[in-house]
Short mmCIF file of N, CA and C in Angstrom, two decimals:
data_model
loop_
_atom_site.label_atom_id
_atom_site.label_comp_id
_atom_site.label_asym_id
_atom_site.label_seq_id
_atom_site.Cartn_x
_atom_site.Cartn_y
_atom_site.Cartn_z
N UNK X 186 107.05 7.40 -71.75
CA UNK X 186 107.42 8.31 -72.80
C UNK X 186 108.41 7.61 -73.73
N UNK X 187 108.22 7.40 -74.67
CA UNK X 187 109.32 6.70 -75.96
C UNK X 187 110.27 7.48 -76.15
N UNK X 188 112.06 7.06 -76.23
CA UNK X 188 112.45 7.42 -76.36
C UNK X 188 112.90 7.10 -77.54
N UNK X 189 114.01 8.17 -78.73
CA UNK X 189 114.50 7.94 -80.21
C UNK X 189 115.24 6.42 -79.71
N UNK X 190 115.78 6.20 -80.90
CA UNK X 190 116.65 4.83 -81.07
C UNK X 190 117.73 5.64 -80.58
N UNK X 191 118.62 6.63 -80.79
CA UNK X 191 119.46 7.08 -80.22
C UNK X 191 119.97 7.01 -78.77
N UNK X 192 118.88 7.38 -78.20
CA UNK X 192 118.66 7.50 -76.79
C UNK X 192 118.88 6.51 -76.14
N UNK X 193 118.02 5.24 -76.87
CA UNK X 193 118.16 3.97 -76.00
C UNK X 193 119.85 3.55 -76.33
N UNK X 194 120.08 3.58 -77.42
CA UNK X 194 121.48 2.79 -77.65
C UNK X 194 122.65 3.71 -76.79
N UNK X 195 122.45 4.92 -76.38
CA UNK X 195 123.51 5.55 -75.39
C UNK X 195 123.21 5.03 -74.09
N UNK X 196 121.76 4.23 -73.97
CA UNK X 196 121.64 3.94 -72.63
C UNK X 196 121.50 2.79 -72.06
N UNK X 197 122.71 1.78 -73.62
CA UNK X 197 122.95 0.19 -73.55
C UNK X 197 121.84 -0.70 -74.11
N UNK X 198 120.71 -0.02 -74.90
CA UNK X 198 120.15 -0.98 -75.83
C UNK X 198 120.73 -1.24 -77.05
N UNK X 199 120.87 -2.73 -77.36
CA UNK X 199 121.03 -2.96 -78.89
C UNK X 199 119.93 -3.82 -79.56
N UNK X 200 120.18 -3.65 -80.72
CA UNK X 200 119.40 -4.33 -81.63
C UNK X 200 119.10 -5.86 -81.73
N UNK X 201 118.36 -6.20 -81.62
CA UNK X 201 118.19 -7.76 -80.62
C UNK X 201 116.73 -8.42 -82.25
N UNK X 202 117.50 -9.39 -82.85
CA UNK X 202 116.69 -9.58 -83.89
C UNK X 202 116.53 -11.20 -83.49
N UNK X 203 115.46 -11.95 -83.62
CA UNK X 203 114.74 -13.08 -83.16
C UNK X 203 114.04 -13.75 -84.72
N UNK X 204 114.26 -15.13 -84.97
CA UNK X 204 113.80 -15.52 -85.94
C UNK X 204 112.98 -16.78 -85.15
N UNK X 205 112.04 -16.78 -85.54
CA UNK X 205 110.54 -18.12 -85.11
C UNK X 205 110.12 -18.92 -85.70
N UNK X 206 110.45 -20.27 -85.30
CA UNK X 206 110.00 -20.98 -85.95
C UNK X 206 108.68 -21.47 -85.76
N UNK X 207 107.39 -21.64 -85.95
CA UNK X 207 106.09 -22.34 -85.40
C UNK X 207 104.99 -22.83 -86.58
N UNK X 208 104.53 -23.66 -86.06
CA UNK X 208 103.96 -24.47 -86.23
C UNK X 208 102.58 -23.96 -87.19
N UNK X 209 101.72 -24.57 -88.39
CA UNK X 209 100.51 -23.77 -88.43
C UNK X 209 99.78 -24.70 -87.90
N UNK X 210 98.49 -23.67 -87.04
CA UNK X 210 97.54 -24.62 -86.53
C UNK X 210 96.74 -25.87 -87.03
N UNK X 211 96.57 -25.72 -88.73
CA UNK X 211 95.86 -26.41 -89.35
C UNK X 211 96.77 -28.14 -89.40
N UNK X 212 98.29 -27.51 -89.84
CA UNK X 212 98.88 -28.23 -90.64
C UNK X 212 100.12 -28.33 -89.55
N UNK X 213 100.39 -29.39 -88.82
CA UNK X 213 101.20 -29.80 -87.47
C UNK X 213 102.62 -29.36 -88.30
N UNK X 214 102.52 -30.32 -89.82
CA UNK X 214 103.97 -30.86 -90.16
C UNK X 214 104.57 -29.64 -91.01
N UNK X 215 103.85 -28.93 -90.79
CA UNK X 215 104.33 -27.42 -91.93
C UNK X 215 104.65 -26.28 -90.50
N UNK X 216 106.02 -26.13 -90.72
CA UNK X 216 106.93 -24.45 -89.78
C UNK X 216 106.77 -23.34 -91.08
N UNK X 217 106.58 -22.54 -90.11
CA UNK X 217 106.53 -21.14 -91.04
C UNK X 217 107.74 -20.57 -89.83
N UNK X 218 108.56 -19.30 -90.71
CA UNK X 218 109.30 -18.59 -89.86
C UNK X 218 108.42 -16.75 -89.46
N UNK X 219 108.81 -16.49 -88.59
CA UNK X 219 108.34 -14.97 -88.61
C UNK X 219 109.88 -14.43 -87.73
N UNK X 220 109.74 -13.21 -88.25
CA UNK X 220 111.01 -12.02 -87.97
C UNK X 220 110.88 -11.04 -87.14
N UNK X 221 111.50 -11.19 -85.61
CA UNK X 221 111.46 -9.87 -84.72
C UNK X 221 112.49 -8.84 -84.63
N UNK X 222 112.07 -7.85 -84.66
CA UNK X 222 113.17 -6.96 -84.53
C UNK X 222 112.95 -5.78 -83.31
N UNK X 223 113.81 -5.63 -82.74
CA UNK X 223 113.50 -4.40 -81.92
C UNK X 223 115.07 -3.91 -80.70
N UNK X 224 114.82 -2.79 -80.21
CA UNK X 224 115.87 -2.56 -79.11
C UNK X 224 115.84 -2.92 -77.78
N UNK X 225 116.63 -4.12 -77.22
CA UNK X 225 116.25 -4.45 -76.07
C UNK X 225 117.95 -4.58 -75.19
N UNK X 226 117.40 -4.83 -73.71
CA UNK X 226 118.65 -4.76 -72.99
C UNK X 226 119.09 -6.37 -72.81
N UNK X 227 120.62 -6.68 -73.22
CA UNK X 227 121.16 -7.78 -72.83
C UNK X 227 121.66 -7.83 -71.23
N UNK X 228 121.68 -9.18 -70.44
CA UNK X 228 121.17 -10.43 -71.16
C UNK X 228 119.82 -11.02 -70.56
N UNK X 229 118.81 -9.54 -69.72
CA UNK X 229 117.92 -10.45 -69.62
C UNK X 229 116.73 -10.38 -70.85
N UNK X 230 116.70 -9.78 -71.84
CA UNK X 230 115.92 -9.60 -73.00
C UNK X 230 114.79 -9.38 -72.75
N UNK X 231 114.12 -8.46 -72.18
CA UNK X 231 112.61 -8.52 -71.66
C UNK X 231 111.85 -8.21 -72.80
N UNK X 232 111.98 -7.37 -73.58
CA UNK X 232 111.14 -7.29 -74.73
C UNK X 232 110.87 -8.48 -75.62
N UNK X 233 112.33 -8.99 -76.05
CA UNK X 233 111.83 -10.33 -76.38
C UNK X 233 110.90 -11.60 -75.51
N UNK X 234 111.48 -11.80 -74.55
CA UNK X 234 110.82 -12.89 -73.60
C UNK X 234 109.39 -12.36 -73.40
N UNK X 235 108.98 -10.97 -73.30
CA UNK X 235 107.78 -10.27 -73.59
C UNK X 235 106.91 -10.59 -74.68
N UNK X 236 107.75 -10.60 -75.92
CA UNK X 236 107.04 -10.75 -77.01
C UNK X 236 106.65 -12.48 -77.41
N UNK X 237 107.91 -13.06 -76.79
CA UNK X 237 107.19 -14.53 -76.63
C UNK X 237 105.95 -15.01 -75.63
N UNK X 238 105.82 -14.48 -74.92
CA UNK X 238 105.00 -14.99 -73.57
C UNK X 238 103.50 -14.61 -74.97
N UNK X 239 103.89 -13.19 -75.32
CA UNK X 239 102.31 -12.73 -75.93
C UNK X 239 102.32 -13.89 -77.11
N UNK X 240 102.88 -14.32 -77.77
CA UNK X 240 102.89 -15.14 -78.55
C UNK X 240 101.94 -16.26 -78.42
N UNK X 241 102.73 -16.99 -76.97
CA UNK X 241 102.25 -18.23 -76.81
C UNK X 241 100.65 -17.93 -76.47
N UNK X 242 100.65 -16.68 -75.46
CA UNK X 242 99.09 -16.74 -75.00
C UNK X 242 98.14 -16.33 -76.11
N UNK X 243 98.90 -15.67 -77.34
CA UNK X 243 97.63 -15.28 -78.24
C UNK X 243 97.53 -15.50 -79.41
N UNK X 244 98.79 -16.04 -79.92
CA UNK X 244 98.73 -16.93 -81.12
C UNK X 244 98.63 -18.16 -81.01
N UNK X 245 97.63 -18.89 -82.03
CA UNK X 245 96.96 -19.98 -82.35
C UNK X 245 98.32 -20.91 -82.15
N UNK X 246 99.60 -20.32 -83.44
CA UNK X 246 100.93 -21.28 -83.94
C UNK X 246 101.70 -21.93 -82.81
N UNK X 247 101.82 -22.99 -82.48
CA UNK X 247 102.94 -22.79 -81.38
C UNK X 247 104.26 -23.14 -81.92
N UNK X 248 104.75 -22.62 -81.01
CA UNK X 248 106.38 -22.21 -81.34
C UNK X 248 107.24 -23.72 -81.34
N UNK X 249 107.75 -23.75 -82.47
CA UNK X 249 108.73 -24.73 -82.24
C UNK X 249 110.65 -24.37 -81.95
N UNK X 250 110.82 -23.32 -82.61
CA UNK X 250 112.06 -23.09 -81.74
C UNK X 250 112.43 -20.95 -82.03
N UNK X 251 112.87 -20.15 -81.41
CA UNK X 251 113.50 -19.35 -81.34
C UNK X 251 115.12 -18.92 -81.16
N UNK X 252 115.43 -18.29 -82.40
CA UNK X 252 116.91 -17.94 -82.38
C UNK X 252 117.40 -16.67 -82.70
N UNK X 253 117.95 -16.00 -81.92
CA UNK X 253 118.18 -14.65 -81.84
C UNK X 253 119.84 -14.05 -81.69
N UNK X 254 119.94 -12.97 -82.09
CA UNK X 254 121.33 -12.65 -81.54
C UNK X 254 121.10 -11.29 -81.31
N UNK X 255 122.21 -10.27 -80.74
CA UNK X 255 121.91 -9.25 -80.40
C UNK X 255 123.44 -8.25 -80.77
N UNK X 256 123.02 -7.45 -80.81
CA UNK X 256 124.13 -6.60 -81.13
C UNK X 256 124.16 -4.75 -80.80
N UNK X 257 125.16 -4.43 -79.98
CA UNK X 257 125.25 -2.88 -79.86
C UNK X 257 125.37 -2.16 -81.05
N UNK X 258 124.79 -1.02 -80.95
CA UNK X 258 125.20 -0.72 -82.28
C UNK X 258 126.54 0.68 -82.05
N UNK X 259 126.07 1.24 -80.67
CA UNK X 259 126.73 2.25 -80.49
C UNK X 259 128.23 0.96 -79.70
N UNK X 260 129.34 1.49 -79.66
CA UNK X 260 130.35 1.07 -78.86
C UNK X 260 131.94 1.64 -78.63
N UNK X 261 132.43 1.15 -77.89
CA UNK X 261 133.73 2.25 -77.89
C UNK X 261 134.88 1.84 -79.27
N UNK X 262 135.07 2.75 -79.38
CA UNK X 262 135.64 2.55 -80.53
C UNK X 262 136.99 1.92 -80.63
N UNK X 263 137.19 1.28 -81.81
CA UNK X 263 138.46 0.25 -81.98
C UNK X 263 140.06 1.22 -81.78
N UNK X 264 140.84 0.75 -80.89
CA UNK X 264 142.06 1.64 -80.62
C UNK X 264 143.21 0.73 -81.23
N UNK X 265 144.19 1.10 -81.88
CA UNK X 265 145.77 0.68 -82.37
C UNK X 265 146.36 1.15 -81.83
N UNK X 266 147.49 0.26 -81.59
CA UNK X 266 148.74 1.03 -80.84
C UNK X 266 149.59 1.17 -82.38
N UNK X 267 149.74 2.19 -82.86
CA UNK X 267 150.99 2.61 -84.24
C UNK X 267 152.40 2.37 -83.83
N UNK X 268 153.40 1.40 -83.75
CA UNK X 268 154.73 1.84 -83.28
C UNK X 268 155.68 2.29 -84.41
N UNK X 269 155.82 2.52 -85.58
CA UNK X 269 156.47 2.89 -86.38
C UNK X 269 155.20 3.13 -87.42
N UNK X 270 155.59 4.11 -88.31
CA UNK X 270 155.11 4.48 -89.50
C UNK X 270 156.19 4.17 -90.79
N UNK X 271 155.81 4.26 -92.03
CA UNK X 271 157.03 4.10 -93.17
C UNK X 271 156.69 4.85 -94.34
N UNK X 272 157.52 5.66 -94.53
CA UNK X 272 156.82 6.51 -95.78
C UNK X 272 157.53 6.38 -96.92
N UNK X 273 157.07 5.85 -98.27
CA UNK X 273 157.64 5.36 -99.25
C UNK X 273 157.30 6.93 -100.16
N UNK X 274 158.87 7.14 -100.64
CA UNK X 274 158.49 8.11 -101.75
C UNK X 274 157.50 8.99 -101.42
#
Protein backbone atom coordinates (compact mmCIF):
# COMPACT_ATOMS: atom_id res chain seq x y z
CA UNK A 1 0.00 0.00 0.00
CA UNK A 2 1.80 3.49 -0.86
CA UNK A 3 2.15 5.64 1.54
CA UNK A 4 1.94 10.01 1.12
CA UNK A 5 5.49 11.58 1.23
CA UNK A 6 4.42 12.68 4.59
CA UNK A 7 4.13 9.46 6.03
CA UNK A 8 7.34 8.15 4.89
CA UNK A 9 9.39 11.23 6.10
CA UNK A 10 7.74 10.80 9.83
CA UNK A 11 8.92 7.31 9.40
CA UNK A 12 12.76 8.40 8.62
CA UNK A 13 12.66 8.59 4.83
CA UNK A 14 14.49 11.39 3.12
CA UNK A 15 14.92 12.59 -0.10
CA UNK A 16 17.82 10.72 -1.62
CA UNK A 17 18.66 12.38 -5.20
CA UNK A 18 21.36 10.33 -7.46
CA UNK A 19 23.02 11.83 -10.54
CA UNK A 20 24.43 9.06 -13.44
CA UNK A 21 26.84 9.14 -15.28
CA UNK A 22 26.84 6.37 -18.40
CA UNK A 23 28.03 5.63 -21.20
CA UNK A 24 25.97 5.60 -24.80
CA UNK A 25 25.96 2.30 -26.29
CA UNK A 26 26.76 3.49 -29.73
CA UNK A 27 29.35 6.04 -28.78
CA UNK A 28 31.94 4.55 -25.79
CA UNK A 29 33.58 8.19 -25.55
CA UNK A 30 30.30 10.22 -25.09
CA UNK A 31 28.63 10.21 -20.92
CA UNK A 32 25.26 11.38 -20.80
CA UNK A 33 23.95 12.22 -17.18
CA UNK A 34 20.37 11.06 -15.99
CA UNK A 35 18.59 12.33 -12.61
CA UNK A 36 17.08 10.13 -9.73
CA UNK A 37 14.96 11.23 -7.34
CA UNK A 38 12.95 9.54 -4.77
CA UNK A 39 12.34 8.75 -0.78
CA UNK A 40 14.57 6.25 0.56
CA UNK A 41 16.00 5.01 3.99
CA UNK A 42 19.68 5.96 4.97
CA UNK A 43 22.35 4.31 5.00
CA UNK A 44 21.43 1.23 3.39
CA UNK A 45 19.60 2.99 0.27
CA UNK A 46 17.61 0.16 -1.12
CA UNK A 47 15.63 2.00 -3.53
CA UNK A 48 18.53 3.42 -4.96
CA UNK A 49 20.89 0.29 -5.04
CA UNK A 50 17.40 -1.13 -6.46
CA UNK A 51 17.23 1.22 -9.09
CA UNK A 52 20.86 0.59 -10.03
CA UNK A 53 20.88 -3.20 -10.15
CA UNK A 54 17.60 -2.52 -12.74
CA UNK A 55 19.77 -0.29 -14.57
CA UNK A 56 22.63 -2.40 -15.14
CA UNK A 57 20.37 -5.50 -16.02
CA UNK A 58 18.16 -3.49 -18.44
CA UNK A 59 19.76 -0.68 -19.77
CA UNK A 60 21.88 -0.98 -22.83
CA UNK A 61 24.26 2.40 -21.14
CA UNK A 62 26.64 1.25 -18.70
CA UNK A 63 27.26 3.20 -15.88
CA UNK A 64 30.31 4.98 -15.44
CA UNK A 65 29.96 6.60 -12.09
CA UNK A 66 26.99 7.47 -9.50
CA UNK A 67 26.71 10.37 -7.01
CA UNK A 68 24.13 10.99 -4.64
CA UNK A 69 23.36 12.71 -1.40
CA UNK A 70 20.50 12.45 0.82
CA UNK A 71 18.69 14.57 2.99
CA UNK A 72 15.73 14.55 5.81
CA UNK A 73 13.43 16.75 5.15
CA UNK A 74 11.37 16.44 8.32
CA UNK A 75 13.87 16.99 11.57
CA UNK A 76 14.01 18.20 15.08
CA UNK A 77 14.10 21.47 15.16
CA UNK A 78 17.05 23.99 15.71
CA UNK A 79 17.12 25.02 19.67
CA UNK A 80 19.08 28.43 21.18
CA UNK A 81 19.92 28.86 24.40
CA UNK A 82 18.83 33.07 24.75
CA UNK A 83 20.92 34.28 27.86
CA UNK A 84 20.20 37.93 27.81
CA UNK A 85 17.91 39.90 25.59
CA UNK A 86 18.53 43.96 24.87
CA UNK A 87 15.92 46.25 24.07
CA UNK A 88 16.90 49.44 22.37
CA UNK A 89 14.34 52.26 22.56
Amino acid sequence: MPQSETELMLSGYGLTTAEMFYRMPDYQSVLNSYVWQDYDLAPDYPKLFGFIEFWQDKIEGPLHSVRFCHRKLISPGEWRNVVQEITLH
